[in-house]
mmCIF file of C-alpha atoms in Angstrom:
data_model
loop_
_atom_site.group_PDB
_atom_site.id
_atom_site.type_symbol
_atom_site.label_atom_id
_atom_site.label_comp_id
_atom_site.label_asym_id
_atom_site.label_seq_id
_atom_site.Cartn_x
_atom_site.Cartn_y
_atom_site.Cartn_z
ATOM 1 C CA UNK A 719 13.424 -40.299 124.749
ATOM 2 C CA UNK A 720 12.025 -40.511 121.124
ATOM 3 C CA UNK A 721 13.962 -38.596 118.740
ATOM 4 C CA UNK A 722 13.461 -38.638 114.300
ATOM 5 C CA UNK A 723 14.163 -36.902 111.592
ATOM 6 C CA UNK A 724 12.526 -37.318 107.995
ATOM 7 C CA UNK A 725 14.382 -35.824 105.313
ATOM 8 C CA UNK A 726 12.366 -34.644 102.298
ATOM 9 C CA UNK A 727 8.724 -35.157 103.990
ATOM 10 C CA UNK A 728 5.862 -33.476 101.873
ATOM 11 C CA UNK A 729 2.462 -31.956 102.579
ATOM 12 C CA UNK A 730 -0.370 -31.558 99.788
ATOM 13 C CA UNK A 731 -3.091 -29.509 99.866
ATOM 14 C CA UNK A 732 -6.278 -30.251 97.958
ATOM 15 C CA UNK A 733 -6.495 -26.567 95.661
ATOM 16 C CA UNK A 734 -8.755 -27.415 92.923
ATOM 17 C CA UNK A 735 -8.014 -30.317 90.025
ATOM 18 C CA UNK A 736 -4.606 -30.050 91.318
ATOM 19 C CA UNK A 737 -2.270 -30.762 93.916
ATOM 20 C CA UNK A 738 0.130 -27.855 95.864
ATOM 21 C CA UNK A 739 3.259 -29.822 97.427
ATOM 22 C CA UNK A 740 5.547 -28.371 99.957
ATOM 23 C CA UNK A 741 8.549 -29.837 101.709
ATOM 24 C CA UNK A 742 10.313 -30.187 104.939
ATOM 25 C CA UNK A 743 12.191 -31.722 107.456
ATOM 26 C CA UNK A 744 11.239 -32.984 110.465
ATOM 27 C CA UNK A 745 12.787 -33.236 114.216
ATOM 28 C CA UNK A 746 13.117 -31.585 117.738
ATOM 29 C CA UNK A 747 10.810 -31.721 120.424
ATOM 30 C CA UNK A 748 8.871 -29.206 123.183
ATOM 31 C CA UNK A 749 9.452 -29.192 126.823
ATOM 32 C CA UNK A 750 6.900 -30.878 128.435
ATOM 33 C CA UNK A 751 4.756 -30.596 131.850
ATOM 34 C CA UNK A 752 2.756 -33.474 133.694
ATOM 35 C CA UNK A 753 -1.078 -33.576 133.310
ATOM 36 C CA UNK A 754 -3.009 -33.425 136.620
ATOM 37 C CA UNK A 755 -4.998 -36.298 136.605
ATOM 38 C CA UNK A 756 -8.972 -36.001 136.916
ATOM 39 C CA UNK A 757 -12.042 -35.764 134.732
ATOM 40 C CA UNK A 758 -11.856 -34.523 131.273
ATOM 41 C CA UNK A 759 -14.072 -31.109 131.100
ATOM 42 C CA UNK A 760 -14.393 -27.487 128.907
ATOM 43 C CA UNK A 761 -12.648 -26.237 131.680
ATOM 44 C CA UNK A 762 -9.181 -29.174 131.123
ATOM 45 C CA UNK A 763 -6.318 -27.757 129.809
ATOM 46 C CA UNK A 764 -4.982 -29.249 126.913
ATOM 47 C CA UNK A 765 -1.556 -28.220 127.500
ATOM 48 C CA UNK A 766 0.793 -30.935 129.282
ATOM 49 C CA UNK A 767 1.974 -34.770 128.798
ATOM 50 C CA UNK A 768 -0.428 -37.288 129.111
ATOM 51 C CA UNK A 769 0.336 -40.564 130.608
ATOM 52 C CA UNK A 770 -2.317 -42.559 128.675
ATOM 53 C CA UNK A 771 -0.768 -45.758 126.602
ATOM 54 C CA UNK A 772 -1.001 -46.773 123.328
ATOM 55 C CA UNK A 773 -3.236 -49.534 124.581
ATOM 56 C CA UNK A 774 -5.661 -47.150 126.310
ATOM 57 C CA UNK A 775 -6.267 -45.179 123.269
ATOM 58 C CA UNK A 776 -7.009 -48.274 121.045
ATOM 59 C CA UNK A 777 -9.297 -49.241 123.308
ATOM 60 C CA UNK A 778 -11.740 -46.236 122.742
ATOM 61 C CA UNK A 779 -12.678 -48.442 119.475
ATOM 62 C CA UNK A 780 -13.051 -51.266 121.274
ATOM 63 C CA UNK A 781 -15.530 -49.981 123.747
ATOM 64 C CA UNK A 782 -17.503 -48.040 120.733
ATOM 65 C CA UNK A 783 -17.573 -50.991 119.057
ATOM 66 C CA UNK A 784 -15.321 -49.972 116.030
ATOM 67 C CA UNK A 785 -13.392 -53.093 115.494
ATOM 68 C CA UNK A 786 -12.389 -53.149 112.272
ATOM 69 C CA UNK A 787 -10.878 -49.430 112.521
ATOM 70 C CA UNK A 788 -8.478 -51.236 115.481
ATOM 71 C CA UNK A 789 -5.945 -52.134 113.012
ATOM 72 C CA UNK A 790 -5.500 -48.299 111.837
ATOM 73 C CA UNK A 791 -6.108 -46.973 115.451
ATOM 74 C CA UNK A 792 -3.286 -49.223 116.622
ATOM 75 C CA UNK A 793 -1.149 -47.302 113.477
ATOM 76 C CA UNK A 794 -1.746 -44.045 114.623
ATOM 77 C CA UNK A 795 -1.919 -44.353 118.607
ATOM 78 C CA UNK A 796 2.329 -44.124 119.120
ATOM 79 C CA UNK A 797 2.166 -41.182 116.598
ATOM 80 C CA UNK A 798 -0.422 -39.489 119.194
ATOM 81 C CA UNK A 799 1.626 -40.601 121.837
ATOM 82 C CA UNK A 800 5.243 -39.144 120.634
ATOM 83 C CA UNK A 801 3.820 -35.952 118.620
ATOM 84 C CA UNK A 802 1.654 -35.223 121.885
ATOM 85 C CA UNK A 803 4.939 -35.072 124.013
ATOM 86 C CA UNK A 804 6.583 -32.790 121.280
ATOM 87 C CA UNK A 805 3.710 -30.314 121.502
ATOM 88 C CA UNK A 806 3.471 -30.450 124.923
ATOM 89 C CA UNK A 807 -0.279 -31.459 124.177
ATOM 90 C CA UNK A 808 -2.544 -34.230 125.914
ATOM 91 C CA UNK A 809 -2.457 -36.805 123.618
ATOM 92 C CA UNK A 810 -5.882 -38.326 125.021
ATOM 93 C CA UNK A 811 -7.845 -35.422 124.109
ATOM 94 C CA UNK A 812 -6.502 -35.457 120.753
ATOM 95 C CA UNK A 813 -7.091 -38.533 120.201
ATOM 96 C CA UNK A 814 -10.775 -37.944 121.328
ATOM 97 C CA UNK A 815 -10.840 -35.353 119.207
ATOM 98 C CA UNK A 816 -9.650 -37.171 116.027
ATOM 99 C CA UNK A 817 -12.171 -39.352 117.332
ATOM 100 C CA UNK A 818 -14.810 -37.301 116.977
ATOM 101 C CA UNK A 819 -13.521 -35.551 113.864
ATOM 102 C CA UNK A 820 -13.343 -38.854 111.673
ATOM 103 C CA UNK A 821 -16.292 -40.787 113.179
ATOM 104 C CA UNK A 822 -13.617 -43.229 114.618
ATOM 105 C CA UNK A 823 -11.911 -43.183 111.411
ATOM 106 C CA UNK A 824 -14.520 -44.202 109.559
ATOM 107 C CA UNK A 825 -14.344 -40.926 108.138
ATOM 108 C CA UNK A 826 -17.699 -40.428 105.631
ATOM 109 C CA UNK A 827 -18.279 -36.859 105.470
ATOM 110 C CA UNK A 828 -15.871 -34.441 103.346
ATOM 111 C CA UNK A 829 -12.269 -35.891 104.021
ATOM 112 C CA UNK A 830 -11.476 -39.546 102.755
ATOM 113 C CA UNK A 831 -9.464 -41.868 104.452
ATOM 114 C CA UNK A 832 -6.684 -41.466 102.384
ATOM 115 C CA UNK A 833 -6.212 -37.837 102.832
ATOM 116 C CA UNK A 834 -4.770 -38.733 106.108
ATOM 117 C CA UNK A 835 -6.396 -35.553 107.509
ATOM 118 C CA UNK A 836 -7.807 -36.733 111.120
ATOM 119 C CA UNK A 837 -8.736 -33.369 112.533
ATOM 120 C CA UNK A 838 -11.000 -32.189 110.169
ATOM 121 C CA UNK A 839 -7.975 -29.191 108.525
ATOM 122 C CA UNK A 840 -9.385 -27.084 106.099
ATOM 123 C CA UNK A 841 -12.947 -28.823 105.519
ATOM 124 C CA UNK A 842 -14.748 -25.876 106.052
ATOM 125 C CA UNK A 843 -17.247 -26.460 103.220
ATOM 126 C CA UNK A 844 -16.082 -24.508 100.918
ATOM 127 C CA UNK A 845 -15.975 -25.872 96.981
ATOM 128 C CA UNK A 846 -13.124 -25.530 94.364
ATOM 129 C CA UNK A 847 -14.252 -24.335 90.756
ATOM 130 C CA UNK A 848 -15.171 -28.282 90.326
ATOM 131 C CA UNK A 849 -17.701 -28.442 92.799
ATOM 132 C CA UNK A 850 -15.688 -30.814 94.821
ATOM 133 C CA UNK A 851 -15.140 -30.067 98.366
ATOM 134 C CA UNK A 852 -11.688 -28.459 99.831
ATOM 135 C CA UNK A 853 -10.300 -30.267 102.771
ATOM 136 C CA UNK A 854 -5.861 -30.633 103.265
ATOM 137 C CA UNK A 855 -4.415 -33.556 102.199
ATOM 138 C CA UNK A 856 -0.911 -35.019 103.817
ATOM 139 C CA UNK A 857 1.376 -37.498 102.396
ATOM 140 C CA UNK A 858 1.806 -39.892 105.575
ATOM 141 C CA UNK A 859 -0.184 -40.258 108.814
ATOM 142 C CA UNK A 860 2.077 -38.937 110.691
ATOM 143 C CA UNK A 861 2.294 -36.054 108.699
ATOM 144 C CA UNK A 862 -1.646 -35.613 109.292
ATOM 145 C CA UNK A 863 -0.676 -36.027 113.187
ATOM 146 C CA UNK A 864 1.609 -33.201 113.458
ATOM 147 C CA UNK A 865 -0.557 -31.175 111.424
ATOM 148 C CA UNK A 866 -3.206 -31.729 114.309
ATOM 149 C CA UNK A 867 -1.258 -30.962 117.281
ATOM 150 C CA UNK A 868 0.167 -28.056 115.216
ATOM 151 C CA UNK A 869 -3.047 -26.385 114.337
ATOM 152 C CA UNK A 870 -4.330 -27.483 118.047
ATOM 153 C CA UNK A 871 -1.136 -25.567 119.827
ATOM 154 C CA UNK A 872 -2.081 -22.563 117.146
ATOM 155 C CA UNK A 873 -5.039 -22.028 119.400
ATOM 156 C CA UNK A 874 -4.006 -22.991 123.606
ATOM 157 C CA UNK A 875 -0.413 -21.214 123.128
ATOM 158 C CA UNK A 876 0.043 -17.393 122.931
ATOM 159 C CA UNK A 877 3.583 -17.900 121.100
ATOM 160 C CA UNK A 878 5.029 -20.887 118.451
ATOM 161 C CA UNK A 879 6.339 -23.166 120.644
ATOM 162 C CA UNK A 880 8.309 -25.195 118.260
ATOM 163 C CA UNK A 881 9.407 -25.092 114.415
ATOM 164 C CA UNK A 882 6.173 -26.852 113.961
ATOM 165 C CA UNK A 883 4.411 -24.447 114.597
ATOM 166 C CA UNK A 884 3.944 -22.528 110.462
ATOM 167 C CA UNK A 885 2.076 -23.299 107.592
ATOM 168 C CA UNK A 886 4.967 -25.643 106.177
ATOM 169 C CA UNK A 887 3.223 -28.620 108.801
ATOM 170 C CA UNK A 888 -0.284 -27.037 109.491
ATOM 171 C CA UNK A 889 -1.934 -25.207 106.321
ATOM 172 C CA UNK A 890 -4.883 -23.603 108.385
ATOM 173 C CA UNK A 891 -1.910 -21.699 110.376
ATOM 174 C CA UNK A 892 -3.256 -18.049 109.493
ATOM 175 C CA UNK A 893 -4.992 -15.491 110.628
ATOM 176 C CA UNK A 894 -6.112 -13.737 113.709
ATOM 177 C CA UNK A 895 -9.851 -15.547 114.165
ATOM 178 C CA UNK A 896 -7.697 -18.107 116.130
ATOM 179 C CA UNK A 897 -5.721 -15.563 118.289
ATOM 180 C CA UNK A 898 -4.580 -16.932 121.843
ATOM 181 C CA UNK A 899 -7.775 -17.138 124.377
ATOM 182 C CA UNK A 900 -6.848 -19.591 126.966
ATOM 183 C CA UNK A 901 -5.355 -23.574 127.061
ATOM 184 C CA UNK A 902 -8.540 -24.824 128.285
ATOM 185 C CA UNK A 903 -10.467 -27.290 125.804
ATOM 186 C CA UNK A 904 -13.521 -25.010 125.659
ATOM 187 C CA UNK A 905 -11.743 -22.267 123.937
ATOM 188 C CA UNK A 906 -12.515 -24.561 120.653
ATOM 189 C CA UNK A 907 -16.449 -24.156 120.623
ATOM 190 C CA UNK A 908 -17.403 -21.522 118.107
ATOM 191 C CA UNK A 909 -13.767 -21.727 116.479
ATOM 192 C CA UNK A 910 -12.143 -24.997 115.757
ATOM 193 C CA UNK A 911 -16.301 -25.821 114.514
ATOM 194 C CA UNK A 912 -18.759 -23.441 114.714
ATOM 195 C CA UNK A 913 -21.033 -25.134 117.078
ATOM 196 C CA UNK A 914 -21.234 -23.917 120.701
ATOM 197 C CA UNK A 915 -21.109 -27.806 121.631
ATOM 198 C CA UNK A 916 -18.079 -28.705 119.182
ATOM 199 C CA UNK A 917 -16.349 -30.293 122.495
ATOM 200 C CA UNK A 918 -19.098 -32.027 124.019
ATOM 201 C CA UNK A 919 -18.277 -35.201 122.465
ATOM 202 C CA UNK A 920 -14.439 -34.519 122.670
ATOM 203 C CA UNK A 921 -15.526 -34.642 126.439
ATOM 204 C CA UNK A 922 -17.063 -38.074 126.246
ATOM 205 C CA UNK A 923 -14.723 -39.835 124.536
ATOM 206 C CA UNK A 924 -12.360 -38.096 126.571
ATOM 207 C CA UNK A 925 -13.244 -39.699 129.800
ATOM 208 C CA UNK A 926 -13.945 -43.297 128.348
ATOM 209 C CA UNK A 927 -10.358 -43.479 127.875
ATOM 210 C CA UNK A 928 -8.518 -45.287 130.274
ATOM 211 C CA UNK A 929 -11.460 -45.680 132.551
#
């Protein structure tokens, strides 16, 4: 069982020419379920334990051909892993996801690498008074990996299912546009992007893991 607790952990969010900070602790965990095993579809559920390794995940890159994003993929792949198992979350369609999201982390559109933002949170294209783009900003990767499964279990579960669950870990945690329609990974089209396809390539990458 993997158990931590950080004491005096901060989040940032971009807000202009300056910097909002909040902090928190963090520890606990979610009960968990088994994932039925089969192809990845819109019709999946995203809510339950996945038994993909660490090694499976990292070797997403290797099959797109991302190589020298390994190093950081092999980083972030036990975060997935242990903060997928406190949401209660499949960790490989996360990780598919932050695939997707961060063109396999070589990131290039609105949200730099160092933002450590791998789910695209609060890059909506909207501009501060600067002209700079907003996007949320977190002070460790595995800050920006809770954020994800936060703002992920914010849409497949009708309740907070752990103390995660708040703006404190997930900034974008507000309002009613992501009320509670279903577990399935579909439910994301049209809301976690506006595109009716947002998943499709979720799906792919999906289903190259581990296979």
């Amino acid at each position: 069982a993997y158990d931590m607790v950080h004491e005096g952990v901060s989040w940032f969010s971009q807000k202009g020419a300056g910097m909002e900070r909040r902090t928190f602790s963090v520890g606990g965990t979610a009960s968990a379920s088994p994932t039925p095993s089969g192809a990845v579809t819109n019709d999946t559920s995203l809510v339950g334990v996945s038994q993909v390794t660490e090694q499976q995940l990292v070797d997403l890159f290797r099959k797109r051909g991302f190589t020298a994003q390994v190093p950081k993929a092999q980083e972030l792949a036990p975060l997935y892993i242990t903060w997928g198992r406190k949401f209660n979350i499949r960790a490989d369609i996360a990780w598919a996801q932050m695939a997707h999201e961060t063109g396999f982390l070589r990131f290039g559109g609105i949200v730099p690498p160092d933002a450590n933002n791998f789910a695209g949170i609060g890059a909506t294209g909207a501009k501060n008074p600067d002209g700079t783009y907003k996007f949320d900003r977190f002070a460790t990767p595995e800050l920006g990996v809770i954020a994800h499964y936060a703002h992920l279990a914010w849409y497949v579960f009708p309740d907070h299912v752990n103390e995660y669950c708040n703006q404190q870990y997930d900034p974008r945690h507000f309002g009613n546009r992501h009320r509670y329609l279903g577990e399935n990974l579909g439910v994301l089209n049209r809301r976690w992007a506006p595109s009716p396809t947002y998943t499709d390539q979720i799906i792919r990458f999906a289903n190259m893991i581990g296979g």
